[in-house]
PDB file of C-alpha atoms and ligand atoms in Angstrom:
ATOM      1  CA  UNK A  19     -27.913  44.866   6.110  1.00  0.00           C
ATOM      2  CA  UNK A  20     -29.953  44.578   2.734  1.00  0.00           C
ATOM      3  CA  UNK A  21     -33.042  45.465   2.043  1.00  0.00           C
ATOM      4  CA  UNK A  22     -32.203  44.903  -1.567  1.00  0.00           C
ATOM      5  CA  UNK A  23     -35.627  43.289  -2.692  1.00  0.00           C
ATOM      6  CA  UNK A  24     -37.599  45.615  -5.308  1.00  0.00           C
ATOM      7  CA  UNK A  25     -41.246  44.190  -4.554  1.00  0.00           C
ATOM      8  CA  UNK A  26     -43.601  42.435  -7.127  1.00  0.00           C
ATOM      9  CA  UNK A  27     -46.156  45.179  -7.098  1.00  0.00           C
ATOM     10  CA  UNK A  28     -43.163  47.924  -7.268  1.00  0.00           C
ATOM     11  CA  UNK A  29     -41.602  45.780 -10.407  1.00  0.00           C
ATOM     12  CA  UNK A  30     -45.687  46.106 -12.587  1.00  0.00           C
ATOM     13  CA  UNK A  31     -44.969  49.690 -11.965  1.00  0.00           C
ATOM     14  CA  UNK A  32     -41.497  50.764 -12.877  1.00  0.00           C
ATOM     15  CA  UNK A  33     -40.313  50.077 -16.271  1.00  0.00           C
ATOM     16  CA  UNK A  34     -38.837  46.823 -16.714  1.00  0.00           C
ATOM     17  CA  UNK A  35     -35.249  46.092 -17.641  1.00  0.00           C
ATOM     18  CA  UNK A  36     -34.964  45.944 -21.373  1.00  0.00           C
ATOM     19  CA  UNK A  37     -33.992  42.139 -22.004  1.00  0.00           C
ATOM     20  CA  UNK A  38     -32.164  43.617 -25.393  1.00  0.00           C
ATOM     21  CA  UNK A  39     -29.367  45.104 -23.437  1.00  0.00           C
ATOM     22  CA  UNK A  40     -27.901  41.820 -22.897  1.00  0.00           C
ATOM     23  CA  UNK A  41     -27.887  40.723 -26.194  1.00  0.00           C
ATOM     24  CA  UNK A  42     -25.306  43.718 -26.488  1.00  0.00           C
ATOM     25  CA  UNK A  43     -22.675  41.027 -25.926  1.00  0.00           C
ATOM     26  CA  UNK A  44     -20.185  43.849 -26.643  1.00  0.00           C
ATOM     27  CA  UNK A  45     -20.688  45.254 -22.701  1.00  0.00           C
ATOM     28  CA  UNK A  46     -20.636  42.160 -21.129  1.00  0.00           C
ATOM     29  CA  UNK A  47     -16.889  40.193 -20.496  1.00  0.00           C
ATOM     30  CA  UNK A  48     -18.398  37.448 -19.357  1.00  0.00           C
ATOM     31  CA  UNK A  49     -21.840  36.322 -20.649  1.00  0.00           C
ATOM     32  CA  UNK A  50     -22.706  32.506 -20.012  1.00  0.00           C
ATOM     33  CA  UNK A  51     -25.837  29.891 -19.280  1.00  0.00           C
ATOM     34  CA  UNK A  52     -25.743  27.387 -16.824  1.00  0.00           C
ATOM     35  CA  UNK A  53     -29.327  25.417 -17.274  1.00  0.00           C
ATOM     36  CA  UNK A  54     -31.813  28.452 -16.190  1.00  0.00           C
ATOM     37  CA  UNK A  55     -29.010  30.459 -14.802  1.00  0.00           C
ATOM     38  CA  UNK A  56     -27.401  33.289 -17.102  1.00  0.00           C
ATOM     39  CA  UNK A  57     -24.668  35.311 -15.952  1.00  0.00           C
ATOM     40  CA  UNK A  58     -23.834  38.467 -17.667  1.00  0.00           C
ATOM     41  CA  UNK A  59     -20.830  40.522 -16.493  1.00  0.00           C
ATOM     42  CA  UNK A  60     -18.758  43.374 -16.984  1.00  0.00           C
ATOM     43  CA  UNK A  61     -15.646  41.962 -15.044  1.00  0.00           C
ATOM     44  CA  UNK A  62     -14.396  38.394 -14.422  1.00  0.00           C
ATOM     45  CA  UNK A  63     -16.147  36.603 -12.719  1.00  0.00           C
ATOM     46  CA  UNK A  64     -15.585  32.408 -11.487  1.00  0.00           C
ATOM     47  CA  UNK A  65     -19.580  31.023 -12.876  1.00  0.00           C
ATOM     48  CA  UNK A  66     -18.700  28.016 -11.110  1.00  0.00           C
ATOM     49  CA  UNK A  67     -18.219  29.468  -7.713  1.00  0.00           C
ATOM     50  CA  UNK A  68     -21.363  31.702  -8.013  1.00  0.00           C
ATOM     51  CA  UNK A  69     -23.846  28.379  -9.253  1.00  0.00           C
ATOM     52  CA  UNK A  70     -22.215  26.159  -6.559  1.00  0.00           C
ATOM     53  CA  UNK A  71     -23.220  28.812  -4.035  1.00  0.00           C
ATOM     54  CA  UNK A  72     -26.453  30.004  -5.549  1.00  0.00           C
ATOM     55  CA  UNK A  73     -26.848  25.892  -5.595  1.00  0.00           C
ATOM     56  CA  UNK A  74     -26.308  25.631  -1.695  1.00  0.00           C
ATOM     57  CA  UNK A  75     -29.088  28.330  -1.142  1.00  0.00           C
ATOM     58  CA  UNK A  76     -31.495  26.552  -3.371  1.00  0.00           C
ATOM     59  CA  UNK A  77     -30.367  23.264  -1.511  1.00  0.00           C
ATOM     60  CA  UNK A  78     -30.877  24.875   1.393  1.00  0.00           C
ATOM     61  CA  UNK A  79     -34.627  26.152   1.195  1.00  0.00           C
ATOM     62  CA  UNK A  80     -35.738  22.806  -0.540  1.00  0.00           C
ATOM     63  CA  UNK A  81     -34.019  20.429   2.505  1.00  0.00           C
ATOM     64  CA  UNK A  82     -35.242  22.502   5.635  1.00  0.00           C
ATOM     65  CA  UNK A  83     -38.457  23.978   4.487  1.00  0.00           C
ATOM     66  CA  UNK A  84     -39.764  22.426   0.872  1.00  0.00           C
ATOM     67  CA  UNK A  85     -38.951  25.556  -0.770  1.00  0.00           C
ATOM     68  CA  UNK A  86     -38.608  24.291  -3.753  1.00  0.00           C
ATOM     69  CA  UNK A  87     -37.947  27.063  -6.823  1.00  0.00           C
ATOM     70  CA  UNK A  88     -38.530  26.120 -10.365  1.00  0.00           C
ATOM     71  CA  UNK A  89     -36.711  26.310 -13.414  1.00  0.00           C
ATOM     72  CA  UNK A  90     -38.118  29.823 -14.599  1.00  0.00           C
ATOM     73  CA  UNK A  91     -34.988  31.816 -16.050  1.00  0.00           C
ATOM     74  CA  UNK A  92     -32.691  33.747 -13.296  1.00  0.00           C
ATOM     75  CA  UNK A  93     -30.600  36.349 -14.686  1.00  0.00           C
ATOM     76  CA  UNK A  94     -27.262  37.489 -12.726  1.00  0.00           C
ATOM     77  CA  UNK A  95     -26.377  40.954 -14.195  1.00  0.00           C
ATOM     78  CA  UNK A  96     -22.993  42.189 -12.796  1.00  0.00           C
ATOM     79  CA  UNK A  97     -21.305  45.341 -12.634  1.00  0.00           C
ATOM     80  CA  UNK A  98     -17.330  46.156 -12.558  1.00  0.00           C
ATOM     81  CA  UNK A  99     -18.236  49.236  -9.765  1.00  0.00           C
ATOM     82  CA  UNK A 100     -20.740  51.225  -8.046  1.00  0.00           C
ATOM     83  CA  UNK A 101     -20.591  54.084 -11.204  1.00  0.00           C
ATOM     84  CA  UNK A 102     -21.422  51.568 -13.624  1.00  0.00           C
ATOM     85  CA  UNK A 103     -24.403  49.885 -11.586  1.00  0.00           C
ATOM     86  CA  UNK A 104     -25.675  53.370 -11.021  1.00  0.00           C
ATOM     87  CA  UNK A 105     -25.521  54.698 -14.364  1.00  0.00           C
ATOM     88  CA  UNK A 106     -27.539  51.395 -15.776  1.00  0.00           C
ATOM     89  CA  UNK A 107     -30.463  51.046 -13.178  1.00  0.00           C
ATOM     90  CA  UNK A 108     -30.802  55.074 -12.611  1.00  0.00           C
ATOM     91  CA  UNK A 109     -33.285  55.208 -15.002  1.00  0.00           C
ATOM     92  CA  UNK A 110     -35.202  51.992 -14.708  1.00  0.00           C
ATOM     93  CA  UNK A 111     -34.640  51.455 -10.955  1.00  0.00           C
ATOM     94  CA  UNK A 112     -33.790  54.582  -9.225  1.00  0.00           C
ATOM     95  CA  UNK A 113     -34.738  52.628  -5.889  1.00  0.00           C
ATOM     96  CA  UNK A 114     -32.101  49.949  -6.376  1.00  0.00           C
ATOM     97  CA  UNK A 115     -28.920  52.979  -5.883  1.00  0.00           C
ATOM     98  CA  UNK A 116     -28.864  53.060  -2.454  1.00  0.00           C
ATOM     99  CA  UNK A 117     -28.281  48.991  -2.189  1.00  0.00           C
ATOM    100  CA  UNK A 118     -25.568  47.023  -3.405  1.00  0.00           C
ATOM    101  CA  UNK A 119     -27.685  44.652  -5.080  1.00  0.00           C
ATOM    102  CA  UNK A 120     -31.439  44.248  -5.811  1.00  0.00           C
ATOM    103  CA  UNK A 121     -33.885  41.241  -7.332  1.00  0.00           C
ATOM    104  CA  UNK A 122     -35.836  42.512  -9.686  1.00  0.00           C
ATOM    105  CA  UNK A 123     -38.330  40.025 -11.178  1.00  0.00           C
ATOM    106  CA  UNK A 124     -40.360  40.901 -14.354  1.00  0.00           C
ATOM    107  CA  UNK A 125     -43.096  37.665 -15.383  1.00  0.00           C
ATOM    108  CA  UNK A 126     -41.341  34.876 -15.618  1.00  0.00           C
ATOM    109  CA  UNK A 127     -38.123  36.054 -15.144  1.00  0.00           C
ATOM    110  CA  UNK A 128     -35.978  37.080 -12.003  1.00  0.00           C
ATOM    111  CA  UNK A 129     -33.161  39.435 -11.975  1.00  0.00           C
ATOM    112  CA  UNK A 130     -30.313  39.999  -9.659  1.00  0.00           C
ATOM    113  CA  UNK A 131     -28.380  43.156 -10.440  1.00  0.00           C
ATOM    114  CA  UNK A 132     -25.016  43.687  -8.087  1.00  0.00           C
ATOM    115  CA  UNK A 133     -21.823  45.278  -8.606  1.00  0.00           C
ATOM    116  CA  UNK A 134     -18.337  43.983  -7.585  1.00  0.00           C
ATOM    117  CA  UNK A 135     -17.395  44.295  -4.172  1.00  0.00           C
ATOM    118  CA  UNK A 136     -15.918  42.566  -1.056  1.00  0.00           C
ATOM    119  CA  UNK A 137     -19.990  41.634  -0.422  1.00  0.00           C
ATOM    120  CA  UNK A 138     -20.364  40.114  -4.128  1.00  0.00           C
ATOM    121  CA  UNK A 139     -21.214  36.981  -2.883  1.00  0.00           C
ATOM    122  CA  UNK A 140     -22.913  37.548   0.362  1.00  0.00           C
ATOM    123  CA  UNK A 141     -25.411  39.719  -1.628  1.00  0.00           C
ATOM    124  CA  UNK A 142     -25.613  36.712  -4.337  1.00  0.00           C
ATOM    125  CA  UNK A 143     -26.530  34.280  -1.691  1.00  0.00           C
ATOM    126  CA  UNK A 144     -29.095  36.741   0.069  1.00  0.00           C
ATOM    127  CA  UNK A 145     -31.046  37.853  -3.578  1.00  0.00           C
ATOM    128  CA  UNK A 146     -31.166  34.346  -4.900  1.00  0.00           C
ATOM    129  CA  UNK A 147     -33.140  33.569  -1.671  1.00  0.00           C
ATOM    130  CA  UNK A 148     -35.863  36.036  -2.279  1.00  0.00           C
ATOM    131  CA  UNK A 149     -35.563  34.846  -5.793  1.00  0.00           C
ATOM    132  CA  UNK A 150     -36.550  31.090  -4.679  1.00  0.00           C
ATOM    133  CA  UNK A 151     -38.899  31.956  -2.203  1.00  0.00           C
ATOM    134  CA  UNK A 152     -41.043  34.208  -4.631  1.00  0.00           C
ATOM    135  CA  UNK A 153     -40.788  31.050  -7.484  1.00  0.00           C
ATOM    136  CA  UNK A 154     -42.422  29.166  -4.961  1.00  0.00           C
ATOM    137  CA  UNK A 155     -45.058  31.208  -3.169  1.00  0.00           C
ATOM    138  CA  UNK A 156     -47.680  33.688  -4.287  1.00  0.00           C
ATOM    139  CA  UNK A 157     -46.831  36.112  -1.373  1.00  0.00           C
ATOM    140  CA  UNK A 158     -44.904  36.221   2.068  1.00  0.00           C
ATOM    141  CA  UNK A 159     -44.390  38.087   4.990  1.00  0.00           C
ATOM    142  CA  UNK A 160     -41.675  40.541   4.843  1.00  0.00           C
ATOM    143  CA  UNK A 161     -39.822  39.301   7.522  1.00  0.00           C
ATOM    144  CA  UNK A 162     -39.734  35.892   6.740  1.00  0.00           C
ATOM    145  CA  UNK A 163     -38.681  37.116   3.256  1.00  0.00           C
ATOM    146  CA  UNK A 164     -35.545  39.428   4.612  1.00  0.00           C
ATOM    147  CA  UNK A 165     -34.832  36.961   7.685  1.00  0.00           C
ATOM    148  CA  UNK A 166     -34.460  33.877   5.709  1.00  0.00           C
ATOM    149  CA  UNK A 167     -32.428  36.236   3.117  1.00  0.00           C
ATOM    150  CA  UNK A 168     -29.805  37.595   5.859  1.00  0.00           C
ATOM    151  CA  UNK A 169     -29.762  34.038   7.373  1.00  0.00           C
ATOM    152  CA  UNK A 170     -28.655  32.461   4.533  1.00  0.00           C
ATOM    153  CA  UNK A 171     -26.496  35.111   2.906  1.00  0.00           C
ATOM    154  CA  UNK A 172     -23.963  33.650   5.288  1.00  0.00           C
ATOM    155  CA  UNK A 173     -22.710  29.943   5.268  1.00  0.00           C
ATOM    156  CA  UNK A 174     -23.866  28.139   8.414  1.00  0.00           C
ATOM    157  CA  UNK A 175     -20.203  28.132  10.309  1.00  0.00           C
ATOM    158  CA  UNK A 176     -20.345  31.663   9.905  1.00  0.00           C
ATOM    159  CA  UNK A 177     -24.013  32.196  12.135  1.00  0.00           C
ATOM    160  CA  UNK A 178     -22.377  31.421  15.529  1.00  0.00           C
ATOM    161  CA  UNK A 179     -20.116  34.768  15.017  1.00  0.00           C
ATOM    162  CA  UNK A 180     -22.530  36.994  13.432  1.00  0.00           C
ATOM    163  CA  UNK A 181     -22.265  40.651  16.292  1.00  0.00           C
ATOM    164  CA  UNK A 182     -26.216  40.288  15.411  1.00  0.00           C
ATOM    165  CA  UNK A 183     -26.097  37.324  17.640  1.00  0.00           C
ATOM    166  CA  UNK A 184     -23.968  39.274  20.642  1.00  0.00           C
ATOM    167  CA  UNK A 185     -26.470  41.358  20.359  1.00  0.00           C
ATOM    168  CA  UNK A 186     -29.799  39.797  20.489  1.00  0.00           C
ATOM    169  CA  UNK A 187     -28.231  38.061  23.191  1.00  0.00           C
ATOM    170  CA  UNK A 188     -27.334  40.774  25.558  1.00  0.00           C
ATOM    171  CA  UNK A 189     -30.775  42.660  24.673  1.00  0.00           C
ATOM    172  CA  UNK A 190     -32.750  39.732  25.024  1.00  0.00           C
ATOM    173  CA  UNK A 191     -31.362  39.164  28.789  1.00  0.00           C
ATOM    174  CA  UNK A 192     -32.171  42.665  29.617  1.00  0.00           C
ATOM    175  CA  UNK A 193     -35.939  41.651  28.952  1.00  0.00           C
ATOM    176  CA  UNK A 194     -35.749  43.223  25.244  1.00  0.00           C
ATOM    177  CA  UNK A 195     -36.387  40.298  22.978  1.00  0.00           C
ATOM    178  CA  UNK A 196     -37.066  40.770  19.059  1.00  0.00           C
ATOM    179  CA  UNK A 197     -40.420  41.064  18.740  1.00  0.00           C
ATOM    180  CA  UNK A 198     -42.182  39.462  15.881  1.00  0.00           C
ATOM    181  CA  UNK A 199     -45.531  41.377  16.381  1.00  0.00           C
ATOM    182  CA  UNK A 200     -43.866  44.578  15.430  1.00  0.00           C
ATOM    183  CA  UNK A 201     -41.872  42.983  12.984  1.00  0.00           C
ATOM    184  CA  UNK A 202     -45.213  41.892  11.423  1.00  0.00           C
ATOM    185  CA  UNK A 203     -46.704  45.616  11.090  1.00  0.00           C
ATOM    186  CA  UNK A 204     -43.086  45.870   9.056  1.00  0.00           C
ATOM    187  CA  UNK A 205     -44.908  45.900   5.833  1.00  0.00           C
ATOM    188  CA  UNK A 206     -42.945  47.647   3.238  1.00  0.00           C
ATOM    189  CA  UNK A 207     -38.915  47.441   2.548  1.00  0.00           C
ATOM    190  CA  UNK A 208     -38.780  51.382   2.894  1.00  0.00           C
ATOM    191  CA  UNK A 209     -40.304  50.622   6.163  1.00  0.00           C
ATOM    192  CA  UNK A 210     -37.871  48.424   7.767  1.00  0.00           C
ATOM    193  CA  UNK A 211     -34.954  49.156   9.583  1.00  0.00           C
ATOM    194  CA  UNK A 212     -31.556  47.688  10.260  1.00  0.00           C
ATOM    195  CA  UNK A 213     -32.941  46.401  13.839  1.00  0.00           C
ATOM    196  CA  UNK A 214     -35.499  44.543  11.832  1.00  0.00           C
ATOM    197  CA  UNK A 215     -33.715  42.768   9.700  1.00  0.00           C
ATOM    198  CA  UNK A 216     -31.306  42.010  12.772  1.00  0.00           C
ATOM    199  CA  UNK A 217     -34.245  40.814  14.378  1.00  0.00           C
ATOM    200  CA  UNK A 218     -35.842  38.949  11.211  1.00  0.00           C
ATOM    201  CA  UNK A 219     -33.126  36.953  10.861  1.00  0.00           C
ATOM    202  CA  UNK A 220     -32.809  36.107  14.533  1.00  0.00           C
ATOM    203  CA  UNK A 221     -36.518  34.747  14.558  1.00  0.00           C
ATOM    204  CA  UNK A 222     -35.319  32.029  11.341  1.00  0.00           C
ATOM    205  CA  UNK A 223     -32.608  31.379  13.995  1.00  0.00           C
ATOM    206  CA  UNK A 224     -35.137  30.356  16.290  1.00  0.00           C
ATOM    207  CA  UNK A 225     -37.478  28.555  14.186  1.00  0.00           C
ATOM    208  CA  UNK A 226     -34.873  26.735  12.639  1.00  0.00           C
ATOM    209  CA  UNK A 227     -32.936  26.001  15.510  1.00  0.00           C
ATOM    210  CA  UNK A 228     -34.294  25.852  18.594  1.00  0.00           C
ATOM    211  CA  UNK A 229     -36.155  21.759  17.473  1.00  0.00           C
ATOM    212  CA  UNK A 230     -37.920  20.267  14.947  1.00  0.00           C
ATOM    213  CA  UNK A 231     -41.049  21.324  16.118  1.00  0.00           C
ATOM    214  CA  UNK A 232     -40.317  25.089  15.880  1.00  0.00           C
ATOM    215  CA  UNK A 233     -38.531  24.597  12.310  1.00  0.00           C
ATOM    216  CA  UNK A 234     -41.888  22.652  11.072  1.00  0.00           C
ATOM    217  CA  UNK A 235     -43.919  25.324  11.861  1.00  0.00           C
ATOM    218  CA  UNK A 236     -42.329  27.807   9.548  1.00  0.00           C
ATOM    219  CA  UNK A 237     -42.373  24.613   6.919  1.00  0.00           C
ATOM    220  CA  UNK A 238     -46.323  24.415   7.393  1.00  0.00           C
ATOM    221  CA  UNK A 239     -47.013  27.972   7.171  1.00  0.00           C
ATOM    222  CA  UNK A 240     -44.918  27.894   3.625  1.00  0.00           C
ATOM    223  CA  UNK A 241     -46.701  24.774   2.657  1.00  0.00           C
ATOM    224  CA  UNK A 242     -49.884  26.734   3.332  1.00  0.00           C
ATOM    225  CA  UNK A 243     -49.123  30.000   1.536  1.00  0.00           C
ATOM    226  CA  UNK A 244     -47.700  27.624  -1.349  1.00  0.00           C
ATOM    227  CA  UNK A 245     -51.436  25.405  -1.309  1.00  0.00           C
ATOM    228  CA  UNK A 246     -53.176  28.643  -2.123  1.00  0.00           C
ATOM    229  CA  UNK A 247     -53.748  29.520   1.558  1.00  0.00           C
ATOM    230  CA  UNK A 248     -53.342  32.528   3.458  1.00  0.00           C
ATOM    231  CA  UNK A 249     -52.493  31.168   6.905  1.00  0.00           C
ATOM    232  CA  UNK A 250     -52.144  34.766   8.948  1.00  0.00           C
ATOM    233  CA  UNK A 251     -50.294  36.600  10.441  1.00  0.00           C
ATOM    234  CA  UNK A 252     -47.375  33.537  11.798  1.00  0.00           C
ATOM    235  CA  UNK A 253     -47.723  35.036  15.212  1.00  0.00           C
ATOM    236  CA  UNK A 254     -51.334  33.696  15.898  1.00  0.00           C
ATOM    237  CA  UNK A 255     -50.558  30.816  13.588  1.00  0.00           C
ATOM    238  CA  UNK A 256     -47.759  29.689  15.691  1.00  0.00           C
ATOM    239  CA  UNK A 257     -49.444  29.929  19.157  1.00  0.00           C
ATOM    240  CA  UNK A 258     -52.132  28.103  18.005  1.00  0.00           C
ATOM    241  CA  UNK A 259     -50.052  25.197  17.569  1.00  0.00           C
ATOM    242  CA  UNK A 260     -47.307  25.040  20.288  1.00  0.00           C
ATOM    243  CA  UNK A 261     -48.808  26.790  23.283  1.00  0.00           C
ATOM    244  CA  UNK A 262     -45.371  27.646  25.132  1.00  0.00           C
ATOM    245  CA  UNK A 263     -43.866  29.256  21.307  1.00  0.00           C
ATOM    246  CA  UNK A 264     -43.365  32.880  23.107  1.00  0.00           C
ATOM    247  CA  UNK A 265     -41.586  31.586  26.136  1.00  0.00           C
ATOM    248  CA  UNK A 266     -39.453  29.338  23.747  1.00  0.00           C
ATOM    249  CA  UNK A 267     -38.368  31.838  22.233  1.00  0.00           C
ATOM    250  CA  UNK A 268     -37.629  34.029  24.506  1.00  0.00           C
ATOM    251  CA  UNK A 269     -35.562  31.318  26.149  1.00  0.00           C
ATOM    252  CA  UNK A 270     -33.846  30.605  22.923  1.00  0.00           C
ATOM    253  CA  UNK A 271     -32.335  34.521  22.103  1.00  0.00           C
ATOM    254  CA  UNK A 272     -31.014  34.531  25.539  1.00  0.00           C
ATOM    255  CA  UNK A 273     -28.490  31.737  24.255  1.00  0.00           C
ATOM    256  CA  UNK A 274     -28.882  31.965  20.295  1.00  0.00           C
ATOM    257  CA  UNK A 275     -26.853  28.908  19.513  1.00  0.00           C
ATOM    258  CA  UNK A 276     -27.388  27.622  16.477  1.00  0.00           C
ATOM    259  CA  UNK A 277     -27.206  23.440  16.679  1.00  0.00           C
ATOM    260  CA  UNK A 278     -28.730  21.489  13.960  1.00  0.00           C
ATOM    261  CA  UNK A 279     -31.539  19.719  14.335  1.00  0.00           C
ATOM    262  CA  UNK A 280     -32.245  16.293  12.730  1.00  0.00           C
ATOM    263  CA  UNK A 281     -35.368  16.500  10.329  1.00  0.00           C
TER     264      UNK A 281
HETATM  265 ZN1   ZN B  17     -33.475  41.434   0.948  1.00  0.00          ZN
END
């Protein structure tokens, strides 16, 4: 669970990270620039590994919904424990110690600040989405924000297993589906819960998976937001355009299966 995102409007108001303290190259074991990616680190770290990953993301969002990112600098700052990561962000991002990561972005410039553990990359995968998705649109529902975050902090062989499918599954057969108009009064991350961002990512399960119809809708209503529209709220958008969306999805979390669909 991860509600590791430090908002826009939050970042104008706390201090931002002072750029300087990574030209203190003495702190950092590994400091290195791949293209728009820099990677500062206290520990070791494999840059290759983290770009291809942070690569498959981006890959990701661009192939299945036009997300496309741009080449604005991302910053990876990595610490060698939990101590460290505390004592740097305590002062300029007290909200960021209860997470194991958070994406911070400041202007032009987005920044991922995690700390090594068993989750590294999982939390890598899940910030660099909300890093992508806020280079390419002006705003966005929370929920699409954390869903698509959670879904693809995972790889895709690794969805099928997920306990959050087990149990949208068994609550969606006893007539308790996720429901996205609640999830839509979800409006702030110290709002949401770890049912909602269970249930956030099972909707992107849905849109994405259930056919190409339900996976184009999210694709227009990104499109939209991206053109300088505000589409609202994707509840009303969606019925609007496919008249039977509640009852397919409904349908869909009583099975949750997760085949791919040909674009
Ligand atoms: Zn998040």
């Amino acid at each position: 669970m991860s509600c590791r995102q430090i908002t826009l409007l939050s970042c104008l108001i706390l201090c931002p990270w002072n750029r300087a303290d990574c030209q203190d190259t003495s702190r950092w074991l590994v400091q290195e620039q791949r293209g728009s990616l820099t990677v500062y680190s206290e520990f070791p770290v494999d840059v290759d590994t983290i770009e291809s990953q942070l690569q498959f993301v981006s890959d990701q969002l661009r192939d299945q919904l036009g997300v496309a990112g741009n080449d604005e600098a991302v910053e990876l700052i990595l610490f060698r424990s939990q101590s460290s990561y505390h004592n740097y962000l305590a002062q300029t991002l007290p909200e960021a110690l209860q997470r194991r990561a958070v994406f911070f972005r400041n202007h032009d410039v987005s920044q991922i600040y995690a700390w090594n553990s068993r989750w590294l990359m999982v939390d890598l995968r899940h910030e660099i989405t909300h890093v992508r998705l806020h280079q390419h649109l002006p705003f966005l529902p929370l929920w699409i924000d954390e869903g698509l975050a959670e879904y693809l902090e995972t790889n895709a062989d690794q969805q099928g297993s997920s306990s959050r499918r087990e149990t949208v599954r068994w609550k969606s057969r006893l007539g308790f589906p996720p429901r996205l108009e609640h999830l839509e009064q979800v409006n702030s991350a110290a709002m949401m819960q770890g049912d909602d961002y269970r249930d956030s990512w099972a909707w992107i399960c849905f849109l994405l998976h259930n056919s190409p119809a339900t996976r184009d809708l999210l694709r227009s209503y990104l499109d939209e937001i991206h053109s300088g529209g505000v589409p609202g709220p994707f509840s009303s958008y969606a019925k609007q355009r496919l008249s039977d969306f509640s009852s397919l999805a409904n349908s869909y979390f009583r099975k949750m299966h997760f085949h791919l669909i040909s674009r």
